[in-house]
């Protein structure tokens, strides 16, 4: 039978660990969003070197396992003289990994904007940065939102991998609880529910943002 | 003094020539109607004026200053601001209200203080008959209304010359007139205009000069009366008999 008392006893510890998971995820989300936009713009650049470099980056990052990337940054980087603590290594890996996916999401959203929109901006006398800031980014938000949130949810779930390098996140805390109490079912049930709650928050944010952005449609 | 001069301008897409040695002068305050069959290069000619399209050879002068070529990007952008453009498909920015669309250029590009830009934009919307629609978004406006906002948006930059690329072609017939009336009153106010159009009535009534293009070349250039009653070129006669009979 499920031990309900046990769940009540351990839930504060797991809730505390949620803060770590959420903190790591949101930090990585912020970094990878900015980096993803930058990489998307490089990909769209008319300079061959820049777009090729961005293409290669996306190719490698999306084509190799996240776990391998985490090991490379945490265990292999010290050989180059750079030793990162587990937190930094975790956030860096998640940020680099997600930035590749975000760049593809932003690139396709930007490319979905009708060329007439940017031509109107150019014709009015805007420079490239003004066009980006005032026209391209606002118009990309709506098409980018669903896949963006999808990737953000993946990022949050993937953050559980940092438990392997001993970051005390939700997953790591769960493991340490059941390895001493052997209540695997109870712990996994609670942990699963907590992940679900966190990803649901992102889902709710998507729905409300979609409604906020729906007053216009790009034609 | 010409506001826009084409000097021997050519343009190729790949190996396909689209403009061939076009020379044309548009004087201050003139309205020049450019007509011709589909694929003649009319849009391309217009788009070269503000360098949405780069010409391959020859020179285009805006108020005496060459545009394009190896010009510094900053100078190109500065010069472009003196040319207003109205597109067939309006191209209003859907995330901004009508007022926002008109204010965008002055605020973002010219750094006009918002309060002043707002006043100017309201006056321009009134001028095109849309004072009551300032708060609406493009999606809430009819095609004719959108195009009039687009004209106001271009005028907000106080251009020296306005380019119209088939500004009424995407409109339902009942909305064509409201846009043509705005264009006509602009012409009457002395705006220099380069108008690509299929509206022969408009060309005849409003234009100071009619230019017929075919195959990337200027075939004939005349006063509207002469052009429509007694065209010199065989190709002009053929074109006119085709469009006027349909
Ligand atoms: N981006 C482009 N790449 C390749 N060819 C192009 C491009 N834009 C236009 N062309 C070609 O250039 C020629 C002239 O096009 P343009 O749009 O200037 O004609 P137009 O006179 O405006 O025709 P319409 O009345 O149909 O608008 C056409 O043959 C067209 O196919
Ligand atoms: Mg055209």
XYZ file of C-alpha atoms and ligand atoms in Angstrom:
497
model
C 0.000 0.000 0.000
C 1.017 3.592 -0.497
C 2.420 5.156 2.629
C 0.647 8.542 2.825
C 2.350 9.571 6.056
C 5.687 9.101 4.419
C 4.669 11.390 1.587
C 3.595 14.130 3.962
C 6.861 13.832 5.882
C 9.106 14.128 2.856
C 7.191 16.606 0.759
C 8.880 19.730 2.260
C 12.276 18.388 1.203
C 11.078 17.678 -2.301
C 9.390 21.062 -2.557
C 12.666 22.682 -1.558
C 14.397 20.766 -4.314
C 11.833 22.095 -6.776
C 13.307 25.529 -6.206
C 16.655 24.241 -7.430
C 15.134 22.630 -10.511
C 13.061 25.672 -11.280
C 15.980 28.041 -10.670
C 18.339 26.105 -12.928
C 15.688 25.818 -15.622
C 14.677 29.467 -15.617
C 18.288 30.636 -15.628
C 19.124 28.330 -18.524
C 15.942 29.418 -20.282
C 16.986 33.058 -20.081
C 20.520 32.397 -21.370
C 19.428 30.067 -24.142
C 16.675 32.392 -25.328
C 19.134 35.219 -25.882
C 21.756 32.896 -27.368
C 19.135 31.193 -29.528
C 18.048 34.499 -31.017
C 21.664 35.398 -31.729
C 22.321 32.054 -33.417
C 19.113 32.362 -35.443
C 20.248 35.752 -36.735
C 23.661 34.329 -37.619
C 21.929 31.507 -39.471
C 19.914 34.056 -41.439
C 22.942 36.225 -42.146
C 23.877 36.702 -45.769
C 27.550 36.235 -44.797
C 28.404 32.685 -45.587
C 30.905 32.206 -42.737
C 28.415 33.304 -40.108
C 25.521 31.208 -41.340
C 27.788 28.164 -41.781
C 29.208 28.529 -38.283
C 25.692 28.709 -36.853
C 24.619 25.727 -38.935
C 27.535 23.634 -37.667
C 26.801 24.587 -34.076
C 23.148 23.547 -34.386
C 24.132 20.395 -36.223
C 26.532 19.226 -33.499
C 24.447 20.241 -30.509
C 21.223 18.724 -31.787
C 22.984 15.657 -33.102
C 24.641 14.519 -29.876
C 23.118 13.397 -26.561
C 22.609 15.960 -23.844
C 24.161 13.593 -21.325
C 27.338 13.416 -23.390
C 27.423 17.210 -23.585
C 27.064 17.414 -19.806
C 29.951 14.998 -19.282
C 32.068 16.820 -21.814
C 31.602 20.112 -20.007
C 31.864 18.781 -16.471
C 34.526 16.081 -16.814
C 36.435 16.933 -19.973
C 36.700 20.703 -19.612
C 39.016 20.493 -16.565
C 41.620 18.977 -18.911
C 41.751 22.338 -20.643
C 42.332 23.957 -17.267
C 38.791 25.169 -16.777
C 37.075 23.518 -13.839
C 33.397 24.305 -13.403
C 31.330 23.618 -10.315
C 28.320 21.324 -10.929
C 25.832 24.190 -10.944
C 27.680 26.198 -13.530
C 28.360 23.114 -15.636
C 24.682 22.154 -15.463
C 23.368 25.583 -16.394
C 25.973 26.008 -19.130
C 25.174 22.632 -20.686
C 21.417 23.159 -20.583
C 21.804 26.666 -22.008
C 24.050 25.593 -24.872
C 21.830 22.640 -25.651
C 18.565 24.579 -25.656
C 20.016 27.495 -27.578
C 20.410 25.246 -30.611
C 16.758 24.229 -30.499
C 15.581 27.779 -29.801
C 17.615 29.104 -32.719
C 15.725 26.815 -35.082
C 12.393 27.852 -33.564
C 13.243 31.555 -33.924
C 14.651 31.101 -37.408
C 11.510 29.494 -38.727
C 9.297 32.057 -36.962
C 11.294 34.902 -38.503
C 11.136 33.274 -41.905
C 7.371 32.941 -41.620
C 7.003 36.735 -41.561
C 5.892 37.941 -44.996
C 8.719 39.821 -46.747
C 6.353 42.756 -47.284
C 6.513 43.441 -43.552
C 10.259 43.976 -43.521
C 10.194 45.733 -46.881
C 7.759 48.254 -45.433
C 10.191 48.831 -42.574
C 13.133 49.244 -44.927
C 11.126 51.558 -47.171
C 10.208 53.760 -44.223
C 13.931 54.138 -43.549
C 14.574 51.751 -40.675
C 17.997 50.235 -40.238
C 18.466 46.486 -39.659
C 18.401 46.714 -35.860
C 15.344 48.938 -35.828
C 13.573 46.548 -38.178
C 14.512 43.649 -35.931
C 13.414 45.319 -32.715
C 10.245 47.012 -33.888
C 8.926 44.643 -36.547
C 10.615 41.260 -36.815
C 10.735 40.292 -33.132
C 7.181 41.413 -32.291
C 5.813 39.589 -35.322
C 7.787 36.422 -34.550
C 6.410 36.099 -31.037
C 3.098 34.562 -31.975
C 4.396 31.850 -34.342
C 7.359 31.101 -32.065
C 5.340 30.766 -28.879
C 3.994 27.178 -29.052
C 7.285 25.534 -30.085
C 9.158 27.834 -27.695
C 7.103 26.677 -24.734
C 7.454 23.105 -25.914
C 11.224 23.437 -25.811
C 11.065 25.211 -22.452
C 9.160 22.209 -21.064
C 11.790 19.874 -22.505
C 14.491 22.017 -20.909
C 12.826 21.762 -17.513
C 12.537 17.992 -17.758
C 16.079 17.667 -19.121
C 17.356 19.590 -16.126
C 16.880 16.347 -14.185
C 20.118 15.156 -15.812
C 22.155 17.503 -13.623
C 21.337 15.136 -10.754
C 24.067 12.930 -12.216
C 26.753 15.495 -11.427
C 25.399 15.905 -7.886
C 23.388 19.086 -8.197
C 20.705 18.770 -5.479
C 17.749 19.240 -7.811
C 14.380 17.515 -7.577
C 15.587 14.333 -9.249
C 18.750 14.061 -7.184
C 16.824 14.692 -3.962
C 14.264 12.071 -4.909
C 17.001 9.530 -5.532
C 18.704 10.240 -2.257
C 15.394 9.856 -0.396
C 14.443 6.509 -1.881
C 17.957 5.118 -1.639
C 17.749 5.417 2.146
C 14.009 4.763 2.638
C 13.391 2.359 -0.265
C 9.971 3.963 -0.829
C 10.496 4.147 -4.572
C 6.820 4.258 -5.538
C 5.925 7.057 -3.143
C 8.947 9.157 -4.016
C 8.532 8.762 -7.768
C 4.831 9.524 -7.525
C 5.489 12.769 -5.692
C 8.383 13.700 -7.928
C 6.355 13.073 -11.057
C 3.522 15.223 -9.762
C 5.924 18.037 -8.922
C 7.482 17.977 -12.409
C 3.992 17.958 -13.861
C 3.008 21.000 -11.812
C 6.100 22.906 -12.951
C 5.608 22.087 -16.626
C 1.917 22.944 -16.274
C 2.885 26.437 -15.158
C 4.688 26.878 -18.473
C 1.697 25.485 -20.314
C -0.598 27.967 -18.565
C 1.774 30.808 -19.423
C 1.573 29.745 -23.076
C -2.214 29.775 -23.119
C -2.467 33.198 -21.564
C 0.257 34.663 -23.809
C -1.422 33.200 -26.865
C -4.599 34.975 -25.909
C -2.711 38.234 -25.346
C -1.046 38.016 -28.757
C -4.158 37.008 -30.670
C -5.422 40.535 -31.323
C -3.531 40.517 -34.572
C -2.848 37.994 -37.248
C -0.036 38.234 -39.733
C -1.345 38.210 -43.260
C 15.768 70.073 -61.076
C 14.765 66.410 -61.165
C 13.809 64.748 -57.933
C 14.407 61.301 -59.412
C 16.635 60.587 -62.398
C 17.318 57.234 -63.980
C 20.440 57.320 -66.104
C 20.875 54.305 -68.304
C 19.669 51.973 -65.569
C 19.778 48.222 -66.146
C 18.936 45.348 -63.893
C 19.307 41.625 -64.338
C 18.057 38.803 -62.158
C 20.693 36.161 -62.734
C 21.039 36.259 -66.498
C 17.494 37.519 -67.042
C 17.412 41.222 -67.981
C 14.508 43.030 -66.337
C 15.440 46.669 -66.912
C 17.358 47.693 -70.030
C 18.969 51.096 -70.204
C 16.128 53.024 -68.668
C 16.571 56.799 -68.625
C 13.853 58.923 -67.088
C 13.589 62.208 -65.215
C 10.868 63.071 -62.746
C 10.623 66.795 -62.029
C 9.564 68.249 -58.722
C 5.782 68.245 -58.348
C 5.202 65.984 -61.328
C 2.987 62.931 -61.369
C 4.343 60.256 -63.672
C 2.180 57.233 -64.427
C 4.031 54.071 -65.402
C 1.963 51.568 -67.312
C 2.697 48.456 -69.291
C 2.070 44.736 -69.500
C 2.781 42.294 -66.698
C 6.470 41.501 -66.370
C 7.519 44.741 -68.048
C 9.695 45.683 -65.064
C 7.492 48.422 -63.588
C 7.709 47.187 -60.005
C 11.402 46.558 -60.342
C 11.950 50.106 -61.594
C 10.089 51.509 -58.582
C 11.877 49.219 -56.142
C 15.240 50.359 -57.473
C 14.400 53.940 -56.508
C 14.545 53.107 -52.798
C 16.895 50.179 -53.347
C 14.587 47.421 -52.213
C 16.155 46.070 -55.358
C 19.695 46.956 -56.412
C 20.158 48.010 -59.990
C 22.998 46.385 -61.896
C 24.360 49.277 -63.939
C 23.604 52.929 -64.529
C 22.741 55.564 -61.976
C 19.675 56.571 -60.009
C 19.759 60.034 -58.508
C 17.469 61.233 -55.730
C 17.502 65.000 -55.694
C 20.922 64.896 -57.333
C 22.439 62.289 -55.010
C 23.168 58.818 -56.390
C 21.482 56.005 -54.449
C 22.817 52.468 -54.191
C 26.023 51.099 -55.612
C 28.856 51.204 -53.105
C 27.159 53.846 -51.032
C 27.691 53.564 -47.274
C 24.784 51.794 -45.622
C 24.086 54.788 -43.391
C 23.883 57.169 -46.324
C 21.625 54.789 -48.194
C 19.231 54.581 -45.244
C 19.259 58.369 -44.861
C 18.503 58.907 -48.551
C 15.789 56.257 -48.532
C 13.918 58.229 -45.901
C 13.181 60.885 -48.494
C 11.294 58.360 -50.631
C 7.857 57.111 -49.579
C 6.477 53.853 -50.894
C 2.979 52.398 -51.062
C 2.668 48.701 -51.835
C 0.014 46.749 -53.644
C -0.555 44.576 -50.571
C -0.510 47.521 -48.087
C 2.029 45.810 -45.801
C 0.746 47.527 -42.692
C 2.295 46.208 -39.502
C -0.439 44.088 -37.926
C 0.791 44.473 -34.340
C 0.420 48.256 -34.430
C -2.764 50.306 -34.588
C -3.428 52.605 -37.533
C -2.010 55.440 -35.452
C 0.933 53.272 -34.403
C 1.719 52.438 -38.006
C 1.813 56.120 -38.937
C 3.839 57.123 -35.869
C 6.378 54.323 -36.236
C 8.646 56.003 -38.803
C 8.864 59.401 -37.116
C 9.351 57.934 -33.621
C 11.757 55.097 -34.429
C 13.642 56.560 -37.360
C 13.469 60.334 -36.977
C 13.365 60.256 -33.143
C 10.443 62.674 -33.149
C 9.043 63.075 -29.608
C 6.018 60.803 -29.202
C 3.570 63.606 -28.417
C 4.486 65.491 -31.570
C 4.509 62.354 -33.713
C 1.060 61.504 -32.406
C -0.311 64.920 -33.376
C 1.184 64.657 -36.840
C -0.119 61.122 -37.269
C -3.613 62.142 -36.207
C -3.535 65.001 -38.711
C -2.390 62.637 -41.470
C -5.098 60.099 -40.673
C -7.605 62.921 -40.839
C -6.169 63.950 -44.190
C -6.818 60.468 -45.587
C -10.275 60.387 -44.038
C -9.562 57.990 -41.185
C -9.626 60.209 -38.124
C -12.174 57.903 -36.498
C -10.169 54.738 -37.092
C -6.871 55.697 -35.458
C -7.127 53.114 -32.695
C -8.037 50.202 -34.938
C -5.614 47.491 -35.962
C -5.047 46.681 -39.645
C -7.038 43.464 -39.258
C -10.069 45.542 -38.327
C -9.879 47.799 -41.382
C -11.110 47.291 -44.943
C -8.597 47.093 -47.774
C -9.255 50.657 -48.859
C -8.845 51.906 -45.313
C -5.619 49.940 -44.880
C -4.184 51.407 -48.046
C -5.040 54.930 -46.914
C -3.267 54.242 -43.599
C -0.295 53.014 -45.625
C -0.279 56.298 -47.562
C -0.389 58.250 -44.297
C 2.439 56.093 -42.935
C 4.637 56.975 -45.912
C 3.702 60.656 -45.739
C 4.656 60.808 -42.064
C 8.317 60.721 -43.117
C 7.756 63.915 -45.143
C 9.144 62.352 -48.328
C 10.262 64.319 -51.378
C 8.723 61.731 -53.675
C 6.078 59.050 -53.312
C 6.147 55.704 -55.102
C 2.900 53.808 -55.672
C 3.129 50.238 -56.914
C -0.350 49.258 -58.078
C -1.819 50.728 -54.933
C -5.372 49.821 -55.914
C -4.881 46.452 -57.612
C -5.591 44.376 -54.518
C -8.774 46.277 -53.675
C -12.393 45.413 -54.257
C -13.818 47.692 -56.964
C -15.898 49.743 -54.543
C -12.786 50.699 -52.575
C -10.616 51.747 -55.472
C -12.066 55.230 -55.709
C -11.465 56.181 -52.074
C -7.762 55.445 -52.499
C -7.520 57.148 -55.895
C -9.144 60.259 -54.411
C -6.454 60.440 -51.715
C -3.761 60.056 -54.367
C -5.397 62.711 -56.485
C -5.500 65.217 -53.661
C -1.840 64.484 -52.908
C -1.044 65.264 -56.529
C -3.044 68.463 -56.289
C -0.987 69.454 -53.231
C 2.125 69.257 -55.394
C 3.597 65.943 -54.250
C 6.033 64.369 -56.692
C 4.632 60.949 -57.525
C 5.735 57.905 -59.453
C 2.650 55.772 -59.959
C 2.586 52.275 -61.410
C -1.050 51.668 -62.240
C -3.599 49.799 -64.272
C -6.119 52.585 -63.742
C -6.028 54.267 -67.138
C -8.653 56.801 -66.067
C -6.415 57.907 -63.220
C -3.343 58.081 -65.461
C -5.184 60.179 -67.974
C -6.744 62.544 -65.487
C -4.037 63.016 -62.850
C -0.678 62.280 -64.451
C 1.486 64.950 -66.030
C 3.282 62.285 -67.991
C 2.603 58.710 -68.968
C 5.429 56.224 -69.427
C 4.769 52.945 -71.180
C 7.193 50.151 -70.337
C 7.563 46.809 -72.038
C 10.348 44.241 -71.809
C 12.297 46.347 -69.345
C 12.414 49.346 -71.640
C 10.659 52.672 -71.845
C 8.647 52.382 -75.042
C 6.946 55.731 -75.025
C 6.807 58.792 -72.827
C 4.134 61.420 -73.430
C 1.627 63.860 -72.051
C -1.497 61.846 -71.167
C -3.688 63.459 -73.819
C -1.237 62.647 -76.564
C -0.587 59.188 -75.245
C -4.205 58.152 -74.964
C -5.485 59.784 -78.130
C -2.550 59.573 -80.472
C 0.257 57.262 -79.300
C 3.409 57.317 -81.384
C 4.486 53.706 -81.004
C 2.846 50.638 -82.411
C 3.399 48.813 -79.098
C 1.588 51.587 -77.227
C -1.389 51.291 -79.559
C -1.461 47.524 -79.075
C -1.276 47.874 -75.308
C -3.977 50.525 -75.193
C -6.377 48.622 -77.401
C -5.910 45.611 -75.125
C -6.477 47.374 -71.782
C -9.169 49.764 -72.959
C -11.261 47.029 -74.578
C -11.203 44.826 -71.472
N 13.197 38.563 -57.228
C 13.156 38.235 -58.540
N 13.915 37.223 -58.991
C 13.880 36.859 -60.304
N 13.120 37.451 -61.223
C 12.342 38.467 -60.842
C 12.303 38.908 -59.471
N 11.433 39.943 -59.386
C 10.934 40.116 -60.632
N 11.486 39.249 -61.507
C 11.205 39.189 -62.953
O 11.410 40.440 -63.474
C 10.458 40.734 -64.480
C 9.792 42.051 -64.198
O 9.077 41.970 -62.983
P 8.260 43.175 -62.393
O 7.628 42.680 -61.143
O 9.131 44.362 -62.273
O 7.164 43.404 -63.504
P 5.881 44.343 -63.472
O 5.966 45.200 -64.662
O 5.776 45.014 -62.166
O 4.713 43.290 -63.655
P 3.246 43.254 -62.979
O 2.384 44.163 -63.782
O 2.831 41.817 -63.142
O 3.391 43.661 -61.561
C 9.496 39.572 -64.506
O 9.853 38.755 -65.606
C 9.759 38.840 -63.237
O 9.571 37.480 -63.396
Mg 4.468 44.877 -60.521
